[in-house]
Amino acid sequence: MKNFAVIGCGFWSHFQVAAWHELEGVKLVAVCDKDISKAKALATKFGNPTVYTQAEEMFRNEKLDFVDIISSVNTHCELVLLASKYKIDAICQKPMAENQADALKMLRAAKEASIRFFIHENFRWQAPLRELKNLLDTQIIGKAFKANLRFCCSFPVFDNQPILRELEQFIIADLGVHILDLVRFYFGEVNTLYAKTMRINPTIKGEDVANVFMEMESGLHCYAEMSYASILENERFPQTFVLVEAEKGSMYLGLDGEIRITTKNGTTVKTVTPMMYSWLDPAYAVAHSSAVDTNRNILQGLNGGNCETTAEDNIKTLNLVFASYESAKTGQVQRMKDYP
Ligand code: 89Y
């Protein structure tokens, strides 16, 4: 049995902890949040683990096997350094860090302490997005040369996550990190990228529209579109739509998990829906459900097996975030080999 603690008891923690409870071999023994009412609310819901408001006190008092850090991004570096100090394996919510210097500091600390360090990156574990990867791997449409990933809607994301209003860097850091991770998941590493951003919503600090154009190392052209300002006929937060064009056909993951595969022989259709756990918020179904598969894969990593979303891998995704902001700021194409 692995004993774990959660730091950060806001909106997502309720679903991530529920997702842990779907798995065997883990036990929540402590929760920590600077806001004691949030920590108590989470504890009451999940078997009354010990409540803390100070992370260091929790690390000192508890016998932990790992910690799941679900707090906001500006706390990640300090908390991963603390986990390293107490030699406790760590999982950190995306985005891993606010800047590259912090991300590298976190990686170094975890390495020096010989702790395992993972990122809770869940989009690649969403059932329809995962199935699309499986279908692409069958080579039924052959070698891909062009792709479009689209996450555009007007969902009032700030209602449940008010902190997002305050971020100077919003949509690429918070959502784009998922979309750019999908780009790597499907098509490998990026060679160059060019990005543009906009703020449409005047009540938030950061950008709420971003477009990133990438040339992959394979030569594939990939266009990622993100917006929380788009009022559309068919909006489906938090679904990502993906179109892949390849030498022998195309695949389109569209509304509600529908995957359309087109070749010269015509189009076949399959629909993939998420597991509808009783605890998930239907407005976030595909994302909340994927937390179970994300945690399962991380648990495998904690037990010494393979895990896809290690911090070491995730820094390559994070570099795409930093490069996108740099490109948007300078108007220059970024070469990813300049982001070690
Ligand atoms: O915080 C974000 C995430 O991880 O997925 C969608 C989201 O809730 C809002 O952008």
Tab-separated table of C-alpha atoms and ligand atoms in Angstrom:
chain	number	residue	atom	x	y	z
A	1	MET	CA	0.000	0.000	0.000
A	2	LYS	CA	1.374	3.433	-0.925
A	3	ASN	CA	0.482	6.258	1.457
A	4	PHE	CA	0.094	9.605	-0.220
A	5	ALA	CA	-0.740	13.220	0.493
A	6	VAL	CA	-2.286	15.961	-1.586
A	7	ILE	CA	-1.093	19.562	-1.550
A	8	GLY	CA	-3.617	22.013	-3.000
A	9	CYS	CA	-7.259	21.238	-2.292
A	10	GLY	CA	-9.013	23.310	-4.952
A	11	PHE	CA	-11.373	22.344	-7.769
A	12	TRP	CA	-9.239	19.690	-9.511
A	13	SER	CA	-8.141	17.941	-6.310
A	14	HIS	CA	-11.675	16.613	-5.719
A	15	PHE	CA	-11.590	14.753	-9.024
A	16	GLN	CA	-7.964	13.677	-8.859
A	17	VAL	CA	-8.471	12.161	-5.424
A	18	ALA	CA	-11.693	10.470	-6.583
A	19	ALA	CA	-9.640	9.096	-9.473
A	20	TRP	CA	-7.014	7.717	-7.046
A	21	HIS	CA	-9.837	5.944	-5.216
A	22	GLU	CA	-10.606	3.975	-8.393
A	23	LEU	CA	-7.183	2.311	-8.041
A	24	GLU	CA	-5.943	-0.402	-5.686
A	25	GLY	CA	-2.837	0.050	-3.566
A	26	VAL	CA	-2.972	3.734	-2.622
A	27	LYS	CA	-4.202	5.462	0.533
A	28	LEU	CA	-4.737	9.184	1.114
A	29	VAL	CA	-3.266	9.918	4.548
A	30	ALA	CA	-2.926	13.716	4.548
A	31	VAL	CA	-4.152	16.811	2.747
A	32	CYS	CA	-2.656	20.285	2.822
A	33	ASP	CA	-3.868	23.696	1.726
A	34	LYS	CA	-3.061	27.190	3.013
A	35	ASP	CA	-6.829	27.668	3.132
A	36	ILE	CA	-7.893	25.302	5.921
A	37	SER	CA	-11.543	25.267	4.828
A	38	LYS	CA	-10.512	23.821	1.446
A	39	ALA	CA	-8.303	21.206	3.106
A	40	LYS	CA	-11.086	20.231	5.510
A	41	ALA	CA	-13.643	19.971	2.708
A	42	LEU	CA	-11.420	17.551	0.795
A	43	ALA	CA	-10.593	15.554	3.936
A	44	THR	CA	-14.255	15.207	4.922
A	45	LYS	CA	-15.126	13.893	1.483
A	46	PHE	CA	-12.299	11.351	1.339
A	47	GLY	CA	-12.052	9.439	4.643
A	48	ASN	CA	-10.714	12.125	6.987
A	49	PRO	CA	-6.971	12.100	6.336
A	50	THR	CA	-4.915	14.469	8.528
A	51	VAL	CA	-5.334	18.123	7.599
A	52	TYR	CA	-2.393	20.538	7.273
A	53	THR	CA	-1.960	24.151	6.219
A	54	GLN	CA	1.866	23.990	6.086
A	55	ALA	CA	3.482	21.608	3.607
A	56	GLU	CA	6.776	21.299	5.490
A	57	GLU	CA	5.000	20.332	8.703
A	58	MET	CA	3.173	17.625	6.766
A	59	PHE	CA	6.398	16.269	5.252
A	60	ARG	CA	7.971	16.240	8.741
A	61	ASN	CA	5.064	14.460	10.463
A	62	GLU	CA	3.783	11.960	7.898
A	63	LYS	CA	5.238	8.761	6.526
A	64	LEU	CA	4.543	9.335	2.854
A	65	ASP	CA	5.358	7.262	-0.210
A	66	PHE	CA	4.404	10.040	-2.592
A	67	VAL	CA	2.825	13.460	-2.774
A	68	ASP	CA	0.354	14.699	-5.400
A	69	ILE	CA	0.878	18.455	-5.847
A	70	ILE	CA	-2.372	19.921	-7.200
A	71	SER	CA	-1.748	23.550	-6.267
A	72	SER	CA	-1.340	26.474	-8.646
A	73	VAL	CA	1.714	26.772	-10.881
A	74	ASN	CA	3.525	29.457	-8.873
A	75	THR	CA	3.875	27.015	-5.936
A	76	HIS	CA	5.190	24.020	-7.905
A	77	CYS	CA	8.908	24.747	-7.740
A	78	GLU	CA	8.991	25.329	-3.989
A	79	LEU	CA	6.895	22.215	-3.302
A	80	VAL	CA	8.879	19.873	-5.542
A	81	LEU	CA	12.062	21.140	-3.882
A	82	LEU	CA	10.465	20.354	-0.506
A	83	ALA	CA	9.471	16.861	-1.632
A	84	SER	CA	13.070	16.370	-2.791
A	85	LYS	CA	14.379	17.560	0.584
A	86	TYR	CA	12.240	14.925	2.353
A	87	LYS	CA	12.956	12.324	-0.378
A	88	ILE	CA	9.306	11.766	-1.219
A	89	ASP	CA	8.319	10.828	-4.806
A	90	ALA	CA	6.351	13.677	-6.362
A	91	ILE	CA	3.584	14.196	-8.880
A	92	CYS	CA	3.079	17.746	-10.008
A	93	GLN	CA	0.059	19.244	-11.740
A	94	LYS	CA	0.583	20.747	-15.189
A	95	PRO	CA	2.025	23.161	-16.122
A	96	MET	CA	5.100	21.986	-14.280
A	97	ALA	CA	6.678	25.443	-13.870
A	98	GLU	CA	6.306	29.117	-14.742
A	99	ASN	CA	9.684	29.314	-16.462
A	100	GLN	CA	12.488	27.130	-17.732
A	101	ALA	CA	14.872	27.992	-14.887
A	102	ASP	CA	12.380	26.688	-12.301
A	103	ALA	CA	11.624	23.569	-14.339
A	104	LEU	CA	15.336	22.742	-14.583
A	105	LYS	CA	15.794	23.435	-10.855
A	106	MET	CA	12.951	21.011	-10.071
A	107	LEU	CA	14.372	18.304	-12.321
A	108	ARG	CA	17.832	18.725	-10.795
A	109	ALA	CA	16.521	18.580	-7.212
A	110	ALA	CA	14.504	15.425	-7.920
A	111	LYS	CA	17.501	13.786	-9.583
A	112	GLU	CA	19.902	14.676	-6.775
A	113	ALA	CA	17.423	13.359	-4.181
A	114	SER	CA	16.830	10.220	-6.309
A	115	ILE	CA	13.074	10.682	-6.099
A	116	ARG	CA	10.649	9.777	-8.867
A	117	PHE	CA	9.025	12.843	-10.400
A	118	PHE	CA	5.945	12.786	-12.639
A	119	ILE	CA	3.594	15.336	-14.191
A	120	HIS	CA	-0.180	14.911	-14.086
A	121	GLU	CA	-0.697	15.424	-17.823
A	122	ASN	CA	-4.058	13.900	-18.685
A	123	PHE	CA	-5.147	14.889	-22.210
A	124	ARG	CA	-3.173	12.058	-23.840
A	125	TRP	CA	-5.187	9.721	-21.554
A	126	GLN	CA	-8.597	10.983	-22.712
A	127	ALA	CA	-10.344	7.992	-24.272
A	128	PRO	CA	-11.092	9.456	-27.752
A	129	LEU	CA	-7.646	11.095	-28.066
A	130	ARG	CA	-5.971	7.842	-27.012
A	131	GLU	CA	-7.970	5.817	-29.510
A	132	LEU	CA	-6.999	8.240	-32.277
A	133	LYS	CA	-3.341	7.498	-31.480
A	134	ASN	CA	-4.020	3.744	-31.635
A	135	LEU	CA	-5.734	4.161	-34.994
A	136	LEU	CA	-2.911	6.301	-36.402
A	137	ASP	CA	-0.437	3.642	-35.266
A	138	THR	CA	-2.238	1.016	-37.386
A	139	GLN	CA	-0.953	2.971	-40.431
A	140	ILE	CA	-4.370	2.594	-42.075
A	141	ILE	CA	-4.018	6.142	-43.471
A	142	GLY	CA	-0.243	5.882	-43.888
A	143	LYS	CA	2.300	8.608	-43.218
A	144	ALA	CA	0.785	11.837	-41.928
A	145	PHE	CA	1.923	15.134	-43.475
A	146	LYS	CA	-0.480	17.692	-41.966
A	147	ALA	CA	-2.547	18.050	-38.782
A	148	ASN	CA	-4.819	20.446	-36.990
A	149	LEU	CA	-5.657	20.318	-33.272
A	150	ARG	CA	-8.476	22.586	-32.188
A	151	PHE	CA	-9.747	23.506	-28.731
A	152	CYS	CA	-11.981	26.537	-29.198
A	153	CYS	CA	-15.085	27.414	-27.184
A	154	SER	CA	-16.627	29.998	-24.870
A	155	PHE	CA	-16.872	27.767	-21.783
A	156	PRO	CA	-16.840	29.931	-18.609
A	157	VAL	CA	-13.676	28.273	-17.371
A	158	PHE	CA	-13.062	31.017	-14.768
A	159	ASP	CA	-16.179	30.080	-12.773
A	160	ASN	CA	-14.617	26.899	-11.385
A	161	GLN	CA	-10.992	28.027	-11.615
A	162	PRO	CA	-11.008	31.748	-10.686
A	163	ILE	CA	-7.200	31.786	-10.365
A	164	LEU	CA	-6.983	31.471	-14.165
A	165	ARG	CA	-8.240	35.064	-14.454
A	166	GLU	CA	-5.100	36.272	-12.701
A	167	LEU	CA	-2.502	34.514	-14.857
A	168	GLU	CA	-0.408	36.882	-16.998
A	169	GLN	CA	0.159	33.882	-19.264
A	170	PHE	CA	-3.101	32.019	-19.521
A	171	ILE	CA	-4.270	29.903	-22.429
A	172	ILE	CA	-0.970	28.499	-23.702
A	173	ALA	CA	0.316	27.761	-20.185
A	174	ASP	CA	-2.909	26.298	-18.818
A	175	LEU	CA	-4.523	24.616	-21.829
A	176	GLY	CA	-1.891	24.827	-24.546
A	177	VAL	CA	0.433	22.690	-22.447
A	178	HIS	CA	-2.077	19.837	-22.956
A	179	ILE	CA	-2.542	20.516	-26.667
A	180	LEU	CA	1.205	20.784	-27.274
A	181	ASP	CA	1.723	17.555	-25.345
A	182	LEU	CA	-0.779	15.897	-27.701
A	183	VAL	CA	1.209	17.223	-30.661
A	184	ARG	CA	4.296	15.415	-29.319
A	185	PHE	CA	2.251	12.319	-28.425
A	186	TYR	CA	0.981	11.980	-31.998
A	187	PHE	CA	3.781	13.362	-34.130
A	188	GLY	CA	7.057	13.366	-32.177
A	189	GLU	CA	9.284	16.377	-31.609
A	190	VAL	CA	8.895	19.891	-32.995
A	191	ASN	CA	11.550	21.459	-35.191
A	192	THR	CA	10.313	25.084	-35.397
A	193	LEU	CA	7.247	27.013	-34.249
A	194	TYR	CA	5.558	30.354	-34.728
A	195	ALA	CA	2.788	31.639	-32.436
A	196	LYS	CA	0.318	34.494	-32.174
A	197	THR	CA	-1.853	35.348	-29.168
A	198	MET	CA	-4.756	37.685	-28.376
A	199	ARG	CA	-6.808	38.718	-25.394
A	200	ILE	CA	-10.497	39.045	-26.226
A	201	ASN	CA	-11.991	38.865	-22.722
A	202	PRO	CA	-11.196	42.235	-21.090
A	203	THR	CA	-11.743	40.919	-17.542
A	204	ILE	CA	-8.728	38.583	-17.483
A	205	LYS	CA	-4.994	39.301	-17.340
A	206	GLY	CA	-3.613	36.840	-19.863
A	207	GLU	CA	-4.259	35.800	-23.448
A	208	ASP	CA	-7.382	33.751	-24.214
A	209	VAL	CA	-6.690	33.038	-27.901
A	210	ALA	CA	-3.545	31.398	-29.260
A	211	ASN	CA	-2.536	29.899	-32.582
A	212	VAL	CA	0.671	27.920	-32.875
A	213	PHE	CA	2.066	26.697	-36.168
A	214	MET	CA	4.702	23.977	-36.001
A	215	GLU	CA	6.985	22.147	-38.353
A	216	MET	CA	7.748	18.766	-36.867
A	217	GLU	CA	11.125	16.992	-37.118
A	218	SER	CA	9.343	14.550	-39.454
A	219	GLY	CA	8.436	17.460	-41.736
A	220	LEU	CA	4.723	17.328	-40.809
A	221	HIS	CA	2.947	20.690	-40.577
A	222	CYS	CA	0.847	21.052	-37.455
A	223	TYR	CA	-1.491	23.856	-36.508
A	224	ALA	CA	-2.813	24.127	-32.935
A	225	GLU	CA	-5.703	26.505	-32.279
A	226	MET	CA	-6.893	27.456	-28.805
A	227	SER	CA	-9.567	29.858	-27.695
A	228	TYR	CA	-11.848	30.544	-24.752
A	229	ALA	CA	-13.446	33.443	-26.625
A	230	SER	CA	-15.092	31.576	-29.509
A	231	ILE	CA	-18.879	31.348	-29.465
A	232	LEU	CA	-19.524	28.428	-31.785
A	233	GLU	CA	-22.478	26.393	-32.947
A	234	ASN	CA	-21.011	23.122	-31.712
A	235	GLU	CA	-19.016	23.824	-28.588
A	236	ARG	CA	-17.751	20.893	-26.573
A	237	PHE	CA	-15.498	21.902	-23.690
A	238	PRO	CA	-13.184	20.140	-22.833
A	239	GLN	CA	-12.986	18.188	-26.081
A	240	THR	CA	-10.123	18.551	-28.546
A	241	PHE	CA	-10.885	18.109	-32.238
A	242	VAL	CA	-8.095	16.662	-34.358
A	243	LEU	CA	-7.744	16.359	-38.120
A	244	VAL	CA	-4.843	14.338	-39.521
A	245	GLU	CA	-4.132	14.239	-43.236
A	246	ALA	CA	-1.911	11.432	-44.495
A	247	GLU	CA	-0.730	9.820	-47.727
A	248	LYS	CA	-3.519	7.210	-47.844
A	249	GLY	CA	-6.360	9.082	-46.158
A	250	SER	CA	-7.390	11.196	-43.212
A	251	MET	CA	-8.790	10.870	-39.688
A	252	TYR	CA	-11.008	13.326	-37.899
A	253	LEU	CA	-11.818	13.211	-34.202
A	254	GLY	CA	-14.825	15.463	-33.861
A	255	LEU	CA	-17.803	15.979	-31.595
A	256	ASP	CA	-18.381	13.611	-28.675
A	257	GLY	CA	-15.678	11.102	-29.522
A	258	GLU	CA	-16.666	10.472	-33.122
A	259	ILE	CA	-13.673	9.364	-35.190
A	260	ARG	CA	-14.113	9.405	-38.976
A	261	ILE	CA	-11.531	7.510	-41.023
A	262	THR	CA	-11.482	8.320	-44.720
A	263	THR	CA	-9.544	6.490	-47.424
A	264	LYS	CA	-10.134	6.105	-51.154
A	265	ASN	CA	-12.551	3.307	-50.199
A	266	GLY	CA	-14.832	5.659	-48.273
A	267	THR	CA	-15.391	6.684	-44.664
A	268	THR	CA	-15.838	4.517	-41.593
A	269	VAL	CA	-16.987	5.896	-38.261
A	270	LYS	CA	-16.418	4.861	-34.663
A	271	THR	CA	-17.346	6.601	-31.459
A	272	VAL	CA	-15.288	6.469	-28.284
A	273	THR	CA	-16.763	7.759	-25.051
A	274	PRO	CA	-15.140	8.152	-21.629
A	275	MET	CA	-15.901	5.950	-18.621
A	276	MET	CA	-18.638	7.900	-16.802
A	277	TYR	CA	-17.569	7.540	-13.148
A	278	SER	CA	-20.268	8.550	-10.666
A	279	TRP	CA	-18.093	11.300	-9.167
A	280	LEU	CA	-17.214	13.152	-12.331
A	281	ASP	CA	-18.677	16.502	-13.332
A	282	PRO	CA	-20.437	15.836	-16.661
A	283	ALA	CA	-19.306	19.265	-17.909
A	284	TYR	CA	-15.723	17.936	-17.691
A	285	ALA	CA	-16.452	14.240	-18.407
A	286	VAL	CA	-13.688	13.378	-20.816
A	287	ALA	CA	-11.066	15.206	-18.714
A	288	HIS	CA	-12.115	14.012	-15.262
A	289	SER	CA	-12.423	10.443	-16.472
A	290	SER	CA	-8.912	10.533	-17.915
A	291	ALA	CA	-7.482	11.277	-14.460
A	292	VAL	CA	-7.977	7.593	-13.580
A	293	ASP	CA	-5.854	6.406	-16.506
A	294	THR	CA	-3.276	9.121	-15.881
A	295	ASN	CA	-2.986	8.107	-12.223
A	296	ARG	CA	-2.837	4.411	-13.144
A	297	ASN	CA	0.102	5.031	-15.461
A	298	ILE	CA	1.837	7.203	-12.852
A	299	LEU	CA	1.279	4.534	-10.183
A	300	GLN	CA	2.993	2.075	-12.499
A	301	GLY	CA	5.900	4.536	-12.626
A	302	LEU	CA	5.897	4.923	-8.842
A	303	ASN	CA	6.152	1.140	-8.622
A	304	GLY	CA	9.222	1.156	-10.848
A	305	GLY	CA	7.500	0.485	-14.201
A	306	ASN	CA	7.092	2.674	-17.265
A	307	CYS	CA	5.291	5.992	-17.085
A	308	GLU	CA	4.679	8.259	-20.069
A	309	THR	CA	4.389	11.537	-18.226
A	310	THR	CA	7.706	11.825	-16.410
A	311	ALA	CA	8.927	15.326	-15.600
A	312	GLU	CA	11.955	14.629	-17.786
A	313	ASP	CA	9.692	14.044	-20.784
A	314	ASN	CA	7.275	16.808	-19.891
A	315	ILE	CA	9.959	19.491	-20.007
A	316	LYS	CA	9.971	19.015	-23.791
A	317	THR	CA	6.256	19.892	-23.813
A	318	LEU	CA	6.885	22.802	-21.453
A	319	ASN	CA	9.593	24.141	-23.763
A	320	LEU	CA	6.937	24.358	-26.497
A	321	VAL	CA	4.895	26.560	-24.150
A	322	PHE	CA	7.873	28.841	-23.458
A	323	ALA	CA	8.819	28.939	-27.143
A	324	SER	CA	5.230	29.861	-28.079
A	325	TYR	CA	5.239	32.817	-25.678
A	326	GLU	CA	8.646	33.907	-26.962
A	327	SER	CA	7.459	33.706	-30.551
A	328	ALA	CA	4.275	35.652	-29.755
A	329	LYS	CA	6.349	38.321	-27.990
A	330	THR	CA	9.101	38.703	-30.567
A	331	GLY	CA	7.305	37.773	-33.774
A	332	GLN	CA	10.169	35.350	-34.474
A	333	VAL	CA	10.097	31.691	-35.440
A	334	GLN	CA	11.580	29.603	-32.603
A	335	ARG	CA	13.924	26.665	-33.197
A	336	MET	CA	13.337	24.011	-30.566
A	337	LYS	CA	16.990	22.988	-30.582
A	338	ASP	CA	17.612	26.354	-28.844
A	339	TYR	CA	15.492	25.104	-25.892
A	340	PRO	CA	17.624	22.430	-24.180
B	1	89Y	O1	-7.108	23.843	-16.248
B	1	89Y	C1	-7.377	23.319	-17.498
B	1	89Y	C2	-7.093	21.925	-17.750
B	1	89Y	O2	-6.211	21.309	-17.239
B	1	89Y	O3	-7.957	21.456	-18.683
B	1	89Y	C3	-8.908	22.407	-19.027
B	1	89Y	C4	-8.810	23.429	-17.931
B	1	89Y	O4	-9.699	23.107	-16.873
B	1	89Y	C5	-9.135	24.836	-18.291
B	1	89Y	O5	-8.274	25.324	-19.274
